[in-house]
Amino acid sequence: MCFGGLSSIVRLLGGHVKVAVCDLSSADFEKSLLDSVINTGFVVVTHHGIDYGLIKDAQQEWREFFLQEKIYKEMFINRHDRNLGYKGIGTETAVGSKIADIKELFHWKPGKSIPQNARLSTERMYMKLEDVGQKILSVLARH
């Protein structure tokens, strides 16, 4: 999920790509989605049904987590599955790079450990995003 919006995506792609903004509630959603995916590999979906308040709540709750002291965040390192849990700054390196990433992140899936303050909004966002993803995948699967 990109919270930076369309302008962030276009900048990322060098400003030369026309990424379609597709309205999920529109009658021409399927056509505009396919056109954009085929021509650019990207799409921006609007009117997806995810409440803006929920998005803002999830962002704020995760912002609060990442502002916590390192010792608290490290309680969420998953020592059994490297693909889950908290990842601190400098703990991951992009494929082909010798320099560690300057970012921290949290990989999560339902049923796994998550900071209590972010649990409700994250679980709700997951369900909503899964529903939107299923709608998009069903269009792609038909073609």
CSV table of N, CA and C in Angstrom, one decimal:
chain,number,residue,atom,x,y,z
A,1,MET,N,0.8,-1.2,0.0
A,1,MET,CA,0.0,0.0,0.0
A,1,MET,C,0.9,1.2,0.0
A,2,CYS,N,0.6,2.1,-0.9
A,2,CYS,CA,1.4,3.4,-1.0
A,2,CYS,C,0.5,4.5,-0.4
A,3,PHE,N,1.0,5.1,0.7
A,3,PHE,CA,0.3,6.2,1.3
A,3,PHE,C,0.7,7.6,0.7
A,4,GLY,N,1.7,7.6,-0.1
A,4,GLY,CA,2.2,8.8,-0.7
A,4,GLY,C,1.3,9.3,-1.9
A,5,GLY,N,0.5,8.5,-2.4
A,5,GLY,CA,-0.4,8.9,-3.5
A,5,GLY,C,0.2,8.8,-4.9
A,6,LEU,N,-0.5,9.1,-5.9
A,6,LEU,CA,-0.1,9.0,-7.3
A,6,LEU,C,1.1,9.8,-7.6
A,7,SER,N,1.3,11.0,-7.0
A,7,SER,CA,2.5,11.8,-7.3
A,7,SER,C,3.8,11.0,-6.9
A,8,SER,N,3.7,10.3,-5.8
A,8,SER,CA,4.8,9.6,-5.3
A,8,SER,C,5.2,8.4,-6.2
A,9,ILE,N,4.2,7.8,-6.8
A,9,ILE,CA,4.4,6.7,-7.7
A,9,ILE,C,5.0,7.2,-9.0
A,10,VAL,N,4.5,8.3,-9.5
A,10,VAL,CA,5.0,8.8,-10.8
A,10,VAL,C,6.4,9.3,-10.6
A,11,ARG,N,6.8,10.0,-9.4
A,11,ARG,CA,8.2,10.4,-9.2
A,11,ARG,C,9.1,9.1,-9.1
A,12,LEU,N,8.6,8.1,-8.5
A,12,LEU,CA,9.3,6.8,-8.4
A,12,LEU,C,9.7,6.3,-9.8
A,13,LEU,N,8.7,6.4,-10.7
A,13,LEU,CA,8.9,5.9,-12.0
A,13,LEU,C,9.5,6.9,-13.0
A,14,GLY,N,10.0,8.0,-12.5
A,14,GLY,CA,10.8,8.9,-13.3
A,14,GLY,C,9.9,10.0,-13.9
A,15,GLY,N,8.6,10.0,-13.6
A,15,GLY,CA,7.7,11.0,-14.1
A,15,GLY,C,7.2,10.8,-15.5
A,16,HIS,N,7.5,9.7,-16.1
A,16,HIS,CA,7.2,9.5,-17.5
A,16,HIS,C,6.1,8.4,-17.7
A,17,VAL,N,5.4,8.0,-16.7
A,17,VAL,CA,4.4,7.0,-16.8
A,17,VAL,C,3.0,7.5,-16.5
A,18,LYS,N,2.1,7.1,-17.4
A,18,LYS,CA,0.7,7.5,-17.1
A,18,LYS,C,0.0,6.4,-16.4
A,19,VAL,N,-0.1,6.5,-15.1
A,19,VAL,CA,-0.7,5.4,-14.3
A,19,VAL,C,-2.2,5.8,-14.2
A,20,ALA,N,-3.1,4.9,-14.5
A,20,ALA,CA,-4.5,5.2,-14.4
A,20,ALA,C,-5.0,5.3,-13.0
A,21,VAL,N,-5.9,6.2,-12.8
A,21,VAL,CA,-6.6,6.2,-11.5
A,21,VAL,C,-8.0,5.6,-11.8
A,22,CYS,N,-8.2,4.4,-11.2
A,22,CYS,CA,-9.4,3.6,-11.5
A,22,CYS,C,-10.3,3.6,-10.3
A,23,ASP,N,-11.6,3.9,-10.6
A,23,ASP,CA,-12.6,4.0,-9.6
A,23,ASP,C,-13.3,2.6,-9.5
A,24,LEU,N,-13.1,2.0,-8.3
A,24,LEU,CA,-13.6,0.6,-8.1
A,24,LEU,C,-15.1,0.5,-8.3
A,25,SER,N,-15.8,1.6,-8.0
A,25,SER,CA,-17.3,1.6,-8.1
A,25,SER,C,-17.8,1.9,-9.5
A,26,SER,N,-16.9,2.2,-10.4
A,26,SER,CA,-17.3,2.6,-11.8
A,26,SER,C,-17.6,1.4,-12.7
A,27,ALA,N,-18.4,1.7,-13.6
A,27,ALA,CA,-18.8,0.6,-14.6
A,27,ALA,C,-17.6,0.3,-15.5
A,28,ASP,N,-16.6,1.2,-15.7
A,28,ASP,CA,-15.5,0.9,-16.5
A,28,ASP,C,-14.2,0.6,-15.7
A,29,PHE,N,-14.4,0.2,-14.5
A,29,PHE,CA,-13.3,-0.2,-13.7
A,29,PHE,C,-12.4,-1.3,-14.3
A,30,GLU,N,-13.1,-2.3,-14.8
A,30,GLU,CA,-12.4,-3.5,-15.3
A,30,GLU,C,-11.5,-3.1,-16.5
A,31,LYS,N,-12.0,-2.3,-17.4
A,31,LYS,CA,-11.3,-1.9,-18.6
A,31,LYS,C,-10.1,-0.9,-18.2
A,32,SER,N,-10.4,0.0,-17.3
A,32,SER,CA,-9.3,1.0,-16.9
A,32,SER,C,-8.2,0.3,-16.1
A,33,LEU,N,-8.6,-0.7,-15.3
A,33,LEU,CA,-7.6,-1.5,-14.5
A,33,LEU,C,-6.7,-2.2,-15.5
A,34,LEU,N,-7.3,-3.0,-16.4
A,34,LEU,CA,-6.5,-3.8,-17.3
A,34,LEU,C,-5.6,-2.9,-18.2
A,35,ASP,N,-6.2,-1.8,-18.7
A,35,ASP,CA,-5.3,-0.9,-19.5
A,35,ASP,C,-4.1,-0.4,-18.8
A,36,SER,N,-4.3,0.0,-17.5
A,36,SER,CA,-3.2,0.5,-16.8
A,36,SER,C,-2.2,-0.6,-16.4
A,37,VAL,N,-2.7,-1.7,-16.0
A,37,VAL,CA,-1.8,-2.8,-15.6
A,37,VAL,C,-1.0,-3.3,-16.8
A,38,ILE,N,-1.6,-3.4,-18.0
A,38,ILE,CA,-0.9,-3.9,-19.2
A,38,ILE,C,0.1,-2.8,-19.7
A,39,ASN,N,-0.3,-1.5,-19.6
A,39,ASN,CA,0.6,-0.5,-20.1
A,39,ASN,C,1.6,0.0,-19.2
A,40,THR,N,1.4,-0.1,-17.9
A,40,THR,CA,2.4,0.5,-16.9
A,40,THR,C,2.8,-0.5,-15.8
A,41,GLY,N,1.9,-1.5,-15.6
A,41,GLY,CA,2.2,-2.4,-14.5
A,41,GLY,C,1.7,-1.9,-13.1
A,42,PHE,N,1.1,-0.7,-13.2
A,42,PHE,CA,0.6,0.0,-11.9
A,42,PHE,C,-0.8,0.4,-12.1
A,43,VAL,N,-1.5,0.7,-11.0
A,43,VAL,CA,-2.8,1.2,-11.0
A,43,VAL,C,-3.0,1.9,-9.6
A,44,VAL,N,-3.8,3.0,-9.6
A,44,VAL,CA,-4.2,3.6,-8.4
A,44,VAL,C,-5.7,3.4,-8.3
A,45,VAL,N,-6.2,2.8,-7.2
A,45,VAL,CA,-7.6,2.5,-7.1
A,45,VAL,C,-8.2,3.4,-6.1
A,46,THR,N,-9.3,4.1,-6.6
A,46,THR,CA,-10.1,5.0,-5.7
A,46,THR,C,-11.5,4.3,-5.5
A,47,HIS,N,-12.2,4.9,-4.6
A,47,HIS,CA,-13.6,4.5,-4.2
A,47,HIS,C,-13.5,3.0,-3.9
A,48,HIS,N,-12.5,2.6,-3.1
A,48,HIS,CA,-12.3,1.2,-2.8
A,48,HIS,C,-13.1,0.8,-1.5
A,49,GLY,N,-13.8,1.7,-0.9
A,49,GLY,CA,-14.6,1.4,0.3
A,49,GLY,C,-13.9,1.3,1.6
A,50,ILE,N,-12.6,1.7,1.6
A,50,ILE,CA,-11.8,1.7,2.9
A,50,ILE,C,-12.0,3.1,3.4
A,51,ASP,N,-12.5,3.1,4.6
A,51,ASP,CA,-12.8,4.4,5.3
A,51,ASP,C,-11.5,5.2,5.5
A,52,TYR,N,-11.5,6.4,5.1
A,52,TYR,CA,-10.3,7.3,5.3
A,52,TYR,C,-9.9,7.4,6.8
A,53,GLY,N,-10.9,7.4,7.7
A,53,GLY,CA,-10.6,7.4,9.1
A,53,GLY,C,-9.9,6.2,9.6
A,54,LEU,N,-10.2,5.0,9.0
A,54,LEU,CA,-9.5,3.8,9.3
A,54,LEU,C,-8.0,3.9,8.9
A,55,ILE,N,-7.8,4.4,7.7
A,55,ILE,CA,-6.5,4.5,7.1
A,55,ILE,C,-5.7,5.5,8.0
A,56,LYS,N,-6.2,6.6,8.4
A,56,LYS,CA,-5.5,7.5,9.3
A,56,LYS,C,-5.2,6.9,10.6
A,57,ASP,N,-6.2,6.2,11.2
A,57,ASP,CA,-6.0,5.5,12.5
A,57,ASP,C,-4.8,4.5,12.4
A,58,ALA,N,-4.8,3.7,11.4
A,58,ALA,CA,-3.7,2.7,11.2
A,58,ALA,C,-2.4,3.4,11.1
A,59,GLN,N,-2.3,4.5,10.3
A,59,GLN,CA,-1.1,5.2,10.1
A,59,GLN,C,-0.6,5.8,11.4
A,60,GLN,N,-1.5,6.4,12.2
A,60,GLN,CA,-1.1,7.0,13.5
A,60,GLN,C,-0.7,6.0,14.5
A,61,GLU,N,-1.4,4.8,14.5
A,61,GLU,CA,-1.0,3.8,15.5
A,61,GLU,C,0.4,3.2,15.2
A,62,TRP,N,0.7,3.0,13.9
A,62,TRP,CA,2.0,2.5,13.5
A,62,TRP,C,3.1,3.6,13.7
A,63,ARG,N,2.7,4.9,13.4
A,63,ARG,CA,3.6,5.9,13.7
A,63,ARG,C,4.0,6.0,15.1
A,64,GLU,N,3.1,5.8,16.0
A,64,GLU,CA,3.3,5.7,17.5
A,64,GLU,C,4.3,4.6,17.8
A,65,PHE,N,4.0,3.4,17.2
A,65,PHE,CA,4.9,2.3,17.4
A,65,PHE,C,6.3,2.6,17.1
A,66,PHE,N,6.5,3.1,15.8
A,66,PHE,CA,7.9,3.4,15.4
A,66,PHE,C,8.6,4.5,16.1
A,67,LEU,N,7.8,5.3,16.8
A,67,LEU,CA,8.5,6.3,17.7
A,67,LEU,C,8.9,5.8,19.0
A,68,GLN,N,8.5,4.6,19.4
A,68,GLN,CA,8.9,4.0,20.7
A,68,GLN,C,10.4,3.8,20.7
A,69,GLU,N,10.8,3.5,22.0
A,69,GLU,CA,12.2,3.2,22.2
A,69,GLU,C,12.6,1.9,21.5
A,70,LYS,N,13.8,1.8,21.1
A,70,LYS,CA,14.3,0.6,20.4
A,70,LYS,C,14.1,-0.7,21.2
A,71,ILE,N,14.2,-0.6,22.5
A,71,ILE,CA,14.1,-1.8,23.4
A,71,ILE,C,12.6,-2.3,23.3
A,72,TYR,N,11.7,-1.4,23.2
A,72,TYR,CA,10.3,-1.9,23.1
A,72,TYR,C,10.0,-2.5,21.8
A,73,LYS,N,10.5,-1.9,20.7
A,73,LYS,CA,10.3,-2.4,19.3
A,73,LYS,C,10.9,-3.8,19.2
A,74,GLU,N,12.1,-4.0,19.8
A,74,GLU,CA,12.8,-5.2,19.7
A,74,GLU,C,12.1,-6.4,20.3
A,75,MET,N,11.1,-6.1,21.2
A,75,MET,CA,10.2,-7.2,21.7
A,75,MET,C,9.4,-7.9,20.6
A,76,PHE,N,9.3,-7.2,19.5
A,76,PHE,CA,8.5,-7.8,18.4
A,76,PHE,C,9.4,-8.4,17.3
A,77,ILE,N,10.6,-8.6,17.5
A,77,ILE,CA,11.5,-9.3,16.6
A,77,ILE,C,11.1,-10.7,16.6
A,78,ASN,N,10.8,-11.3,15.5
A,78,ASN,CA,10.4,-12.7,15.4
A,78,ASN,C,11.6,-13.6,15.1
A,79,ARG,N,12.0,-14.3,16.2
A,79,ARG,CA,13.3,-15.1,16.1
A,79,ARG,C,13.0,-16.4,15.4
A,80,HIS,N,11.8,-16.8,15.2
A,80,HIS,CA,11.5,-18.1,14.6
A,80,HIS,C,11.1,-17.9,13.1
A,81,ASP,N,10.8,-16.8,12.6
A,81,ASP,CA,10.4,-16.6,11.2
A,81,ASP,C,10.9,-15.2,10.8
A,82,ARG,N,11.9,-15.1,10.0
A,82,ARG,CA,12.5,-13.9,9.6
A,82,ARG,C,11.6,-13.0,8.8
A,83,ASN,N,10.5,-13.6,8.3
A,83,ASN,CA,9.6,-12.9,7.4
A,83,ASN,C,8.5,-12.2,8.2
A,84,LEU,N,8.5,-12.3,9.5
A,84,LEU,CA,7.5,-11.7,10.3
A,84,LEU,C,8.1,-10.8,11.4
A,85,GLY,N,7.3,-9.9,11.9
A,85,GLY,CA,7.8,-9.1,13.0
A,85,GLY,C,8.5,-7.8,12.7
A,86,TYR,N,9.1,-7.2,13.7
A,86,TYR,CA,9.8,-6.0,13.6
A,86,TYR,C,11.2,-6.2,12.9
A,87,LYS,N,11.5,-5.2,12.0
A,87,LYS,CA,12.8,-5.2,11.4
A,87,LYS,C,13.4,-3.8,11.7
A,88,GLY,N,14.5,-3.7,12.4
A,88,GLY,CA,15.1,-2.4,12.7
A,88,GLY,C,15.9,-1.8,11.6
A,89,ILE,N,16.3,-0.6,11.7
A,89,ILE,CA,17.2,0.1,10.8
A,89,ILE,C,18.5,-0.6,10.6
A,90,GLY,N,18.9,-0.9,9.4
A,90,GLY,CA,20.1,-1.6,9.1
A,90,GLY,C,20.1,-3.1,9.2
A,91,THR,N,18.9,-3.7,9.3
A,91,THR,CA,18.8,-5.1,9.5
A,91,THR,C,18.5,-5.8,8.2
A,92,GLU,N,18.2,-5.1,7.1
A,92,GLU,CA,17.9,-5.7,5.9
A,92,GLU,C,18.7,-5.0,4.8
A,93,THR,N,19.0,-5.8,3.8
A,93,THR,CA,19.8,-5.3,2.6
A,93,THR,C,19.1,-5.7,1.3
A,94,ALA,N,18.9,-4.8,0.4
A,94,ALA,CA,18.2,-5.1,-0.8
A,94,ALA,C,19.1,-6.1,-1.6
A,95,VAL,N,18.4,-6.9,-2.4
A,95,VAL,CA,19.1,-7.9,-3.2
A,95,VAL,C,20.1,-7.2,-4.1
A,96,GLY,N,21.4,-7.6,-4.1
A,96,GLY,CA,22.4,-7.0,-4.9
A,96,GLY,C,23.1,-5.9,-4.3
A,97,SER,N,22.7,-5.4,-3.2
A,97,SER,CA,23.3,-4.3,-2.5
A,97,SER,C,24.2,-4.7,-1.4
A,98,LYS,N,25.2,-4.0,-1.1
A,98,LYS,CA,26.1,-4.3,0.0
A,98,LYS,C,25.8,-3.3,1.2
A,99,ILE,N,25.0,-2.4,1.0
A,99,ILE,CA,24.6,-1.4,2.0
A,99,ILE,C,23.3,-1.7,2.6
A,100,ALA,N,23.2,-1.7,3.9
A,100,ALA,CA,22.0,-2.0,4.6
A,100,ALA,C,20.9,-0.9,4.4
A,101,ASP,N,19.7,-1.3,4.4
A,101,ASP,CA,18.6,-0.3,4.2
A,101,ASP,C,18.5,0.6,5.4
A,102,ILE,N,18.1,1.8,5.1
A,102,ILE,CA,17.9,2.8,6.2
A,102,ILE,C,16.4,2.9,6.4
A,103,LYS,N,15.8,1.9,6.9
A,103,LYS,CA,14.4,1.9,7.2
A,103,LYS,C,14.1,0.9,8.3
A,104,GLU,N,13.0,1.0,8.9
A,104,GLU,CA,12.5,0.0,9.8
A,104,GLU,C,11.1,-0.3,9.4
A,105,LEU,N,10.7,-1.6,9.6
A,105,LEU,CA,9.4,-2.0,9.2
A,105,LEU,C,8.8,-3.1,10.1
A,106,PHE,N,7.6,-3.5,9.8
A,106,PHE,CA,7.0,-4.6,10.6
A,106,PHE,C,6.2,-5.4,9.6
A,107,HIS,N,6.6,-6.7,9.5
A,107,HIS,CA,5.8,-7.7,8.7
A,107,HIS,C,4.8,-8.4,9.6
A,108,TRP,N,3.6,-8.5,9.1
A,108,TRP,CA,2.6,-9.1,10.0
A,108,TRP,C,1.6,-9.9,9.1
A,109,LYS,N,1.0,-10.9,9.7
A,109,LYS,CA,-0.1,-11.6,9.1
A,109,LYS,C,-1.1,-12.0,10.3
A,110,PRO,N,-2.3,-12.2,10.0
A,110,PRO,CA,-3.3,-12.5,11.0
A,110,PRO,C,-2.8,-13.7,11.9
A,111,GLY,N,-3.1,-13.5,13.2
A,111,GLY,CA,-2.7,-14.6,14.1
A,111,GLY,C,-1.3,-14.5,14.7
A,112,LYS,N,-0.6,-13.5,14.2
A,112,LYS,CA,0.8,-13.3,14.7
A,112,LYS,C,0.9,-12.1,15.6
A,113,SER,N,2.0,-12.0,16.3
A,113,SER,CA,2.3,-11.0,17.3
A,113,SER,C,2.2,-9.6,16.6
A,114,ILE,N,1.6,-8.7,17.3
A,114,ILE,CA,1.5,-7.3,16.8
A,114,ILE,C,1.3,-6.4,18.1
A,115,PRO,N,1.8,-5.2,18.0
A,115,PRO,CA,1.7,-4.3,19.1
A,115,PRO,C,0.2,-4.0,19.4
A,116,GLN,N,-0.2,-4.1,20.7
A,116,GLN,CA,-1.6,-4.0,21.1
A,116,GLN,C,-2.3,-2.7,20.6
A,117,ASN,N,-1.5,-1.6,20.6
A,117,ASN,CA,-2.2,-0.4,20.2
A,117,ASN,C,-2.5,-0.3,18.7
A,118,ALA,N,-1.9,-1.2,17.9
A,118,ALA,CA,-2.2,-1.2,16.4
A,118,ALA,C,-3.0,-2.4,16.0
A,119,ARG,N,-3.4,-3.3,16.9
A,119,ARG,CA,-4.1,-4.5,16.5
A,119,ARG,C,-5.4,-4.3,15.8
A,120,LEU,N,-6.3,-3.5,16.4
A,120,LEU,CA,-7.7,-3.4,15.9
A,120,LEU,C,-7.6,-2.8,14.5
A,121,SER,N,-7.0,-1.6,14.3
A,121,SER,CA,-7.0,-1.0,13.0
A,121,SER,C,-6.3,-1.8,12.0
A,122,THR,N,-5.2,-2.5,12.4
A,122,THR,CA,-4.4,-3.3,11.4
A,122,THR,C,-5.2,-4.5,10.9
A,123,GLU,N,-5.9,-5.1,11.9
A,123,GLU,CA,-6.8,-6.3,11.5
A,123,GLU,C,-7.9,-5.8,10.6
A,124,ARG,N,-8.5,-4.7,10.9
A,124,ARG,CA,-9.6,-4.2,10.0
A,124,ARG,C,-9.1,-3.8,8.7
A,125,MET,N,-7.9,-3.1,8.6
A,125,MET,CA,-7.3,-2.7,7.3
A,125,MET,C,-7.0,-4.0,6.5
A,126,TYR,N,-6.5,-5.0,7.2
A,126,TYR,CA,-6.1,-6.2,6.5
A,126,TYR,C,-7.4,-6.8,5.8
A,127,MET,N,-8.5,-6.9,6.5
A,127,MET,CA,-9.7,-7.5,5.9
A,127,MET,C,-10.2,-6.6,4.8
A,128,LYS,N,-10.2,-5.3,4.9
A,128,LYS,CA,-10.6,-4.4,3.8
A,128,LYS,C,-9.7,-4.5,2.6
A,129,LEU,N,-8.4,-4.5,2.8
A,129,LEU,CA,-7.4,-4.6,1.7
A,129,LEU,C,-7.5,-6.0,1.1
A,130,GLU,N,-7.8,-7.0,1.8
A,130,GLU,CA,-7.9,-8.4,1.2
A,130,GLU,C,-9.1,-8.4,0.3
A,131,ASP,N,-10.2,-7.7,0.7
A,131,ASP,CA,-11.4,-7.7,-0.1
A,131,ASP,C,-11.1,-6.9,-1.4
A,132,VAL,N,-10.5,-5.8,-1.3
A,132,VAL,CA,-10.1,-5.0,-2.5
A,132,VAL,C,-9.2,-5.8,-3.4
A,133,GLY,N,-8.2,-6.5,-2.8
A,133,GLY,CA,-7.3,-7.3,-3.6
A,133,GLY,C,-8.0,-8.4,-4.3
A,134,GLN,N,-9.0,-9.0,-3.7
A,134,GLN,CA,-9.8,-10.1,-4.3
A,134,GLN,C,-10.5,-9.6,-5.5
A,135,LYS,N,-11.1,-8.4,-5.4
A,135,LYS,CA,-11.8,-7.8,-6.5
A,135,LYS,C,-10.8,-7.5,-7.7
A,136,ILE,N,-9.7,-7.0,-7.4
A,136,ILE,CA,-8.7,-6.7,-8.5
A,136,ILE,C,-8.2,-8.0,-9.1
A,137,LEU,N,-7.9,-9.0,-8.3
A,137,LEU,CA,-7.4,-10.3,-8.8
A,137,LEU,C,-8.5,-11.0,-9.6
A,138,SER,N,-9.7,-10.8,-9.2
A,138,SER,CA,-10.8,-11.5,-10.0
A,138,SER,C,-10.9,-10.9,-11.4
A,139,VAL,N,-10.6,-9.6,-11.6
A,139,VAL,CA,-10.6,-9.0,-12.9
A,139,VAL,C,-9.4,-9.5,-13.7
A,140,LEU,N,-8.3,-9.6,-13.1
A,140,LEU,CA,-7.1,-10.0,-13.7
A,140,LEU,C,-7.2,-11.5,-14.1
A,141,ALA,N,-7.8,-12.3,-13.3
A,141,ALA,CA,-7.9,-13.7,-13.5
A,141,ALA,C,-8.8,-14.0,-14.7
A,142,ARG,N,-9.8,-13.1,-15.0
A,142,ARG,CA,-10.7,-13.3,-16.1
A,142,ARG,C,-10.0,-13.0,-17.5
A,143,HIS,N,-8.8,-12.4,-17.4
A,143,HIS,CA,-8.2,-12.0,-18.7
A,143,HIS,C,-6.8,-12.6,-18.9
